[in-house]
Coordinates of C-alpha atoms and ligand atoms in Angstrom, one line a residue:
M1 CA -45.7 56.9 80.4
A2 CA -49.2 57.3 81.8
D3 CA -49.9 60.0 79.3
R4 CA -49.0 57.8 76.5
A5 CA -51.4 55.1 77.9
F6 CA -54.3 57.7 77.9
E7 CA -53.4 58.8 74.3
Y8 CA -53.4 55.2 72.9
L9 CA -56.6 54.4 74.8
R10 CA -58.3 57.5 73.3
E11 CA -56.9 56.3 69.9
A12 CA -58.2 52.9 70.4
I13 CA -61.7 54.2 71.2
A14 CA -61.6 56.6 68.3
N15 CA -60.7 53.7 65.9
R16 CA -64.0 52.2 66.6
H17 CA -62.2 48.8 66.8
L18 CA -62.4 47.6 70.4
S19 CA -62.4 43.8 69.7
G20 CA -59.1 41.9 69.4
N21 CA -56.6 41.8 66.5
G22 CA -56.7 45.6 65.6
P23 CA -53.9 48.0 65.1
F24 CA -52.5 48.0 68.6
T25 CA -52.6 44.2 68.7
R26 CA -50.6 44.2 65.5
R27 CA -48.1 46.8 66.6
S28 CA -47.5 45.0 70.0
Q29 CA -47.1 41.6 68.0
E30 CA -44.6 43.1 65.7
W31 CA -42.6 44.5 68.6
L32 CA -42.3 41.1 70.1
Q33 CA -41.5 39.4 66.9
R34 CA -38.7 41.9 66.4
E35 CA -37.4 41.6 70.1
I36 CA -37.5 38.0 70.4
G37 CA -37.0 37.1 66.6
C38 CA -39.9 34.6 66.6
A39 CA -41.9 33.4 63.7
R40 CA -45.1 34.8 65.2
A41 CA -46.4 36.4 68.3
L42 CA -49.9 36.5 69.3
L43 CA -51.3 38.5 72.2
T44 CA -53.6 36.7 74.7
H45 CA -55.8 37.8 77.5
S46 CA -53.4 36.3 80.0
G47 CA -50.1 34.3 80.3
T48 CA -52.4 31.3 81.3
A49 CA -54.2 31.6 78.1
A50 CA -50.8 31.6 76.3
L51 CA -49.8 28.4 78.1
E52 CA -53.1 26.8 77.3
M53 CA -52.6 27.5 73.6
A54 CA -49.0 26.0 73.9
A55 CA -50.5 22.9 75.4
L56 CA -53.1 22.6 72.8
L57 CA -50.6 23.1 69.9
S58 CA -48.3 20.7 71.5
G59 CA -50.8 17.9 70.9
V60 CA -50.5 16.3 74.1
G61 CA -53.4 14.2 75.5
P62 CA -54.4 11.6 78.1
G63 CA -51.5 9.2 78.9
D64 CA -48.9 11.7 77.8
E65 CA -46.4 13.2 80.3
V66 CA -45.0 16.5 80.4
I67 CA -41.8 17.4 82.6
M68 CA -41.7 20.6 84.6
P69 CA -40.6 22.0 87.9
A70 CA -43.0 21.9 90.8
F71 CA -41.7 25.3 91.8
T72 CA -43.8 27.3 89.5
F73 CA -47.1 29.0 89.1
V74 CA -50.1 26.7 88.8
S75 CA -50.8 27.8 85.2
T76 CA -47.8 26.0 84.1
A77 CA -49.3 22.6 85.1
N78 CA -53.0 23.4 84.7
A79 CA -52.5 24.2 81.0
F80 CA -51.5 20.6 80.3
V81 CA -53.9 19.0 82.8
L82 CA -56.7 20.7 80.8
R83 CA -55.6 18.6 77.8
G84 CA -55.7 15.4 80.0
A85 CA -51.9 15.1 80.1
T86 CA -49.9 14.4 83.4
P87 CA -47.3 16.9 84.8
V88 CA -44.3 15.1 85.9
F89 CA -42.4 17.2 88.5
V90 CA -38.6 17.4 88.5
D91 CA -36.5 19.0 91.2
I92 CA -34.9 22.4 90.8
R93 CA -31.3 23.8 91.0
P94 CA -30.2 25.3 94.3
D95 CA -28.7 28.4 92.6
T96 CA -31.1 29.7 90.2
L97 CA -34.3 27.7 91.4
N98 CA -34.9 26.7 87.9
I99 CA -35.5 23.1 86.8
D100 CA -32.4 20.9 87.5
E101 CA -31.5 20.0 84.0
T102 CA -29.5 17.1 85.2
A103 CA -32.5 15.6 86.9
I104 CA -34.6 15.6 83.8
A105 CA -33.3 12.4 82.1
A106 CA -34.4 10.2 85.0
A107 CA -37.9 11.4 84.7
I108 CA -38.3 10.6 81.0
T109 CA -40.4 7.6 80.2
P110 CA -42.0 6.3 76.8
S111 CA -45.0 8.7 77.4
T112 CA -42.9 11.9 77.8
R113 CA -43.9 14.4 75.1
A114 CA -42.6 17.6 76.3
I115 CA -40.4 19.7 78.8
V116 CA -41.6 23.0 80.1
A117 CA -38.8 25.4 81.1
V118 CA -39.8 28.0 83.5
H119 CA -37.3 30.9 83.8
Y120 CA -37.8 31.9 87.5
G121 CA -37.5 35.5 88.1
G122 CA -36.3 36.1 84.6
V123 CA -33.2 34.1 85.1
A124 CA -32.7 31.6 82.3
C125 CA -32.8 27.7 82.7
E126 CA -29.8 25.9 81.4
M127 CA -31.2 25.9 77.8
D128 CA -28.3 24.2 76.1
A129 CA -28.5 21.1 78.1
I130 CA -32.4 21.0 77.9
L131 CA -32.5 21.6 74.2
D132 CA -29.9 18.8 73.8
L133 CA -31.6 16.3 75.9
A134 CA -35.0 17.1 74.2
A135 CA -33.7 16.6 70.7
R136 CA -32.1 13.3 71.7
H137 CA -35.5 12.0 73.0
G138 CA -37.7 13.8 70.4
L139 CA -39.4 15.9 73.0
M140 CA -40.9 19.4 72.5
V141 CA -39.5 22.3 74.5
I142 CA -42.0 24.9 75.8
E143 CA -40.7 28.0 77.7
D144 CA -42.8 29.4 80.4
A145 CA -41.3 32.8 79.9
A146 CA -44.0 34.6 81.9
Q147 CA -41.4 36.5 84.0
A148 CA -38.7 36.6 81.4
L149 CA -39.3 39.5 78.8
L150 CA -36.1 41.1 77.8
S151 CA -34.0 38.4 79.5
A152 CA -31.3 36.5 77.7
Y153 CA -29.3 33.3 77.8
K154 CA -25.8 33.4 76.2
G155 CA -27.0 36.6 74.5
R156 CA -30.1 35.2 72.9
P157 CA -33.7 36.4 74.1
L158 CA -35.6 34.1 76.5
G159 CA -38.8 33.1 74.6
S160 CA -36.8 32.2 71.5
F161 CA -35.4 28.8 72.5
G162 CA -38.7 26.6 72.7
R163 CA -40.8 25.6 69.8
L164 CA -43.5 27.6 71.8
A165 CA -43.1 30.1 74.6
A166 CA -45.6 31.9 76.9
L167 CA -45.3 35.5 78.2
S168 CA -47.4 37.3 80.7
F169 CA -48.4 40.8 81.0
H170 CA -50.1 40.4 84.4
E171 CA -50.1 43.5 86.7
T172 CA -47.2 41.9 88.8
K173 CA -44.9 41.4 85.7
N174 CA -42.2 43.9 84.4
V175 CA -44.4 45.0 81.5
S176 CA -48.1 45.0 82.3
A177 CA -51.5 45.2 80.7
G178 CA -53.3 44.6 83.8
E179 CA -54.2 41.1 82.5
G180 CA -52.5 40.0 79.4
G181 CA -50.0 37.5 77.7
A182 CA -48.5 36.4 74.6
L183 CA -47.9 33.2 72.7
I184 CA -44.4 33.1 71.1
V185 CA -44.2 30.7 68.1
N186 CA -40.7 29.9 67.1
D187 CA -41.4 26.9 65.0
P188 CA -42.8 28.3 61.6
A189 CA -44.8 25.0 61.0
L190 CA -46.9 25.8 63.9
A191 CA -47.6 29.4 63.1
D192 CA -50.8 29.0 60.9
R193 CA -52.3 26.6 63.4
A194 CA -51.6 28.9 66.4
E195 CA -53.5 31.7 64.5
I196 CA -56.3 29.4 64.0
V197 CA -56.6 28.1 67.7
W198 CA -56.2 31.9 68.7
E199 CA -59.2 33.0 66.5
K200 CA -61.8 30.3 67.9
G201 CA -60.7 27.6 65.5
T202 CA -61.4 29.7 62.3
N203 CA -59.3 30.8 59.6
R204 CA -60.4 34.4 60.0
N205 CA -56.9 35.8 60.1
A206 CA -56.0 34.3 56.7
F207 CA -59.4 35.8 55.5
F208 CA -58.3 39.3 56.6
R209 CA -55.0 38.8 54.6
G210 CA -57.1 37.9 51.5
Q211 CA -55.7 34.3 51.5
V212 CA -59.2 32.7 51.6
A213 CA -62.4 33.9 50.2
K214 CA -64.6 33.3 53.3
Y215 CA -63.6 32.2 56.7
S216 CA -65.1 29.1 58.5
W217 CA -64.5 26.7 61.4
V218 CA -61.4 24.7 60.4
D219 CA -59.9 23.3 63.8
V220 CA -60.3 23.3 67.5
G221 CA -59.8 26.7 69.2
S222 CA -61.1 29.3 71.6
S223 CA -61.1 33.1 72.1
F224 CA -57.6 33.8 73.3
L225 CA -57.5 37.5 72.0
P226 CA -57.3 40.6 74.4
S227 CA -59.4 43.6 73.3
E228 CA -57.8 46.7 71.6
I229 CA -58.2 48.4 74.9
T230 CA -55.9 46.2 76.6
A231 CA -53.6 46.1 73.6
A232 CA -53.4 49.9 73.5
F233 CA -52.4 50.1 77.0
L234 CA -49.9 47.2 76.6
W235 CA -48.4 49.2 73.6
S236 CA -47.7 52.2 75.9
Q237 CA -45.9 49.7 78.0
L238 CA -43.9 47.9 75.4
E239 CA -42.6 51.3 74.1
T240 CA -41.0 51.7 77.4
A241 CA -40.1 48.1 78.2
R242 CA -36.4 48.9 78.1
E243 CA -36.8 51.8 80.7
L244 CA -39.2 49.7 82.7
T245 CA -36.7 46.7 82.8
E246 CA -33.8 49.1 83.7
S247 CA -35.6 50.6 86.6
R248 CA -36.4 47.2 88.0
L249 CA -32.7 46.2 87.5
R250 CA -31.6 49.3 89.4
L251 CA -33.9 48.2 92.4
W252 CA -32.7 44.6 92.1
H253 CA -29.0 45.6 92.4
M254 CA -29.7 48.1 95.1
Y255 CA -31.2 45.1 97.1
H256 CA -28.3 42.9 96.1
D257 CA -25.9 45.4 97.4
R258 CA -27.8 46.3 100.7
C259 CA -28.1 42.7 101.5
R260 CA -24.5 41.6 101.1
D261 CA -23.8 42.1 104.9
L262 CA -26.8 39.9 105.7
E263 CA -25.3 37.1 103.6
A264 CA -21.9 37.5 105.1
A265 CA -23.2 37.2 108.4
G266 CA -24.9 33.8 107.3
L267 CA -28.4 35.1 107.9
V268 CA -29.5 34.7 104.2
R269 CA -28.4 33.5 100.9
R270 CA -28.8 36.2 98.0
P271 CA -30.0 35.2 94.5
L272 CA -27.3 33.6 92.3
V273 CA -27.3 34.5 88.5
P274 CA -25.0 32.4 86.4
S275 CA -22.7 34.5 84.0
E276 CA -24.4 33.2 80.9
C277 CA -27.8 34.8 82.1
R278 CA -28.8 38.3 81.6
H279 CA -31.9 38.7 83.8
N280 CA -34.6 41.5 83.9
G281 CA -34.6 42.3 87.5
H282 CA -38.2 40.7 87.9
L283 CA -38.1 39.8 91.4
Y284 CA -35.7 39.7 94.4
Y285 CA -35.7 37.0 97.0
L286 CA -33.7 36.0 100.0
L287 CA -33.4 32.3 101.2
T288 CA -33.3 32.1 105.0
P289 CA -31.6 29.3 106.9
S290 CA -34.7 27.6 107.9
L291 CA -38.6 27.4 107.6
D292 CA -38.8 28.7 111.3
A293 CA -36.6 31.7 110.4
R294 CA -38.7 32.5 107.4
T295 CA -42.0 32.1 109.2
H296 CA -40.5 34.5 112.0
A297 CA -39.1 37.0 109.5
L298 CA -42.5 37.2 107.4
S299 CA -44.6 37.8 110.5
W300 CA -42.1 40.3 111.8
M301 CA -41.9 42.2 108.5
N302 CA -45.7 42.1 107.7
D303 CA -46.4 43.3 111.4
R304 CA -44.2 46.3 110.5
G305 CA -46.0 47.1 107.2
V306 CA -43.5 45.5 104.9
N307 CA -45.2 43.4 102.3
A308 CA -42.7 40.6 101.9
V309 CA -44.3 37.2 100.9
F310 CA -43.5 33.5 100.4
H311 CA -43.4 32.3 96.9
Y312 CA -45.0 29.1 95.4
V313 CA -46.4 26.3 97.4
P314 CA -44.6 23.4 95.4
L315 CA -47.2 22.0 93.0
H316 CA -46.6 18.5 94.0
T317 CA -47.7 19.2 97.6
S318 CA -50.8 21.2 96.6
P319 CA -54.3 19.1 96.5
A320 CA -54.6 19.4 92.7
G321 CA -50.9 18.7 92.0
R322 CA -51.2 15.5 94.0
R323 CA -54.3 14.6 92.0
Y324 CA -53.2 15.3 88.7
G325 CA -49.3 15.2 88.7
R326 CA -46.5 12.8 90.0
H327 CA -43.0 13.0 90.6
A328 CA -40.3 10.3 90.1
A329 CA -37.7 11.3 92.7
P330 CA -37.9 13.4 95.8
L331 CA -38.1 17.2 95.2
R332 CA -35.7 18.2 98.1
I333 CA -34.4 21.3 96.8
T334 CA -37.9 22.4 95.7
E335 CA -39.2 21.9 99.2
A336 CA -36.3 23.3 101.1
S337 CA -36.2 26.4 98.9
S338 CA -39.8 27.0 99.0
D339 CA -39.8 26.8 102.7
R340 CA -37.1 29.3 103.2
L341 CA -37.8 31.9 100.5
I342 CA -38.9 35.5 101.1
R343 CA -39.9 37.6 98.1
L344 CA -39.1 41.2 98.8
P345 CA -41.4 44.1 97.5
L346 CA -40.1 45.1 94.0
W347 CA -42.2 47.4 91.6
T348 CA -41.3 50.1 89.3
G349 CA -41.0 53.3 91.3
L350 CA -40.4 51.7 94.5
P351 CA -38.7 54.5 96.4
E352 CA -35.0 54.1 97.5
R353 CA -35.9 54.9 101.0
D354 CA -38.7 52.3 101.3
L355 CA -36.3 49.6 99.7
E356 CA -33.7 50.6 102.6
R357 CA -36.5 50.2 105.2
V358 CA -37.3 46.7 103.8
V359 CA -33.7 45.6 104.2
E360 CA -33.5 47.0 107.7
T361 CA -36.5 45.3 108.7
A362 CA -35.4 42.0 107.3
A363 CA -32.0 42.4 108.9
D364 CA -33.8 43.2 112.3
A365 CA -36.1 40.1 111.9
L366 CA -33.3 37.8 111.2
R367 CA -30.9 39.0 113.8
A368 CA -33.7 38.8 116.4
F369 CA -34.3 35.2 115.5
M370 CA -30.7 34.3 115.4
P371 CA -28.7 36.2 118.0
A372 CA -25.0 36.5 117.2
G373 CA -22.9 34.0 118.8
Ligands
LIG1 C1 -47.5 35.1 86.0 C2 -47.1 33.7 85.7 C3 -48.0 32.9 84.8 C4 -49.5 33.2 84.5 O1 -49.6 34.5 83.8 P1 -51.0 35.3 83.9 O2 -50.9 36.3 83.0 O3 -51.0 35.7 85.4 O4 -52.1 34.3 83.5 C5 -47.6 31.7 84.4 N1 -46.4 31.2 84.8 C6 -45.5 31.9 85.6 C7 -44.2 31.4 85.8 C8 -45.9 33.2 85.9 O5 -45.1 33.9 86.7

């Protein structure tokens, strides 16, 4: 895999085309279009940039509201705040930790414009219910599929459900370009404008295709393209995306198997994946019984060299989330889950022996905190 990366990097350099939108960008975009079945895929320099493009294309502005979970990465909300819109945070489901589709309706107001579905850990949100609700209220659905490449819901790829979706190829994701992402455009009516926004507000792409005689500034936009260096590296990863996903899934299932006894002993709850979701093994977490147990387990594990971490300070409790967002109802599951969650180390190539030591250390930590009986 690394050999291929060097080969493609050499090729990109030899092509003398290092700026964006070159052959490796096109190859990667065609791959994404085939896998997801979308109208257009555009590589970006980050998942954050893809979300910012989605927010811009959604047309939201000051006074508009966008419904999303508070249990997500900051960029989900930031992208819309940059347009002047207000994130409205909704609670999550206790099983998948994804937005609670049954709590969305109560958060809809005359100002609501869009719903952002974040697929946590590559496990799908309840898309049928979300799409149905959005259709009834005339809202746009955008998927934050940053963690969800090659996952599916009822057999259909994640990233193919919203009018727009964002993918991330950050180093921590299953498929990485160091920093990178992609905007997925499912609504063909948005495809041309997406290209213009991507190319600094110009119709440069149409010019390259010979559709216009010269290119000029036609709309708002920015520079969202990654360089061909990034795209060449990404291509080496996309080519092996299935193998990378399978190796993550093998580790995920190993964790799931090794943690069964801990769950049976009431020390943790393991991830729950609804049968209609095919996930990509992006991350593995455990839910401890309390915040105190989590605090104790994390410091115990970290003291023993195990890089276990918490995940997501809920956005509605963060300083910027309080300033820019609001929430209609209490976010009890969000707060309780975020307090109790431990994310275990999971990366391609994690040795099985190390994984077993992680589980043994977690078990020791939790048993020490909660003696049997
Ligand atoms: C990683 C991630 C992002 C941001 O992606 P970057 O490529 O790091 O900018 C956004 N949302 C979610 C849910 C993510 O996991």
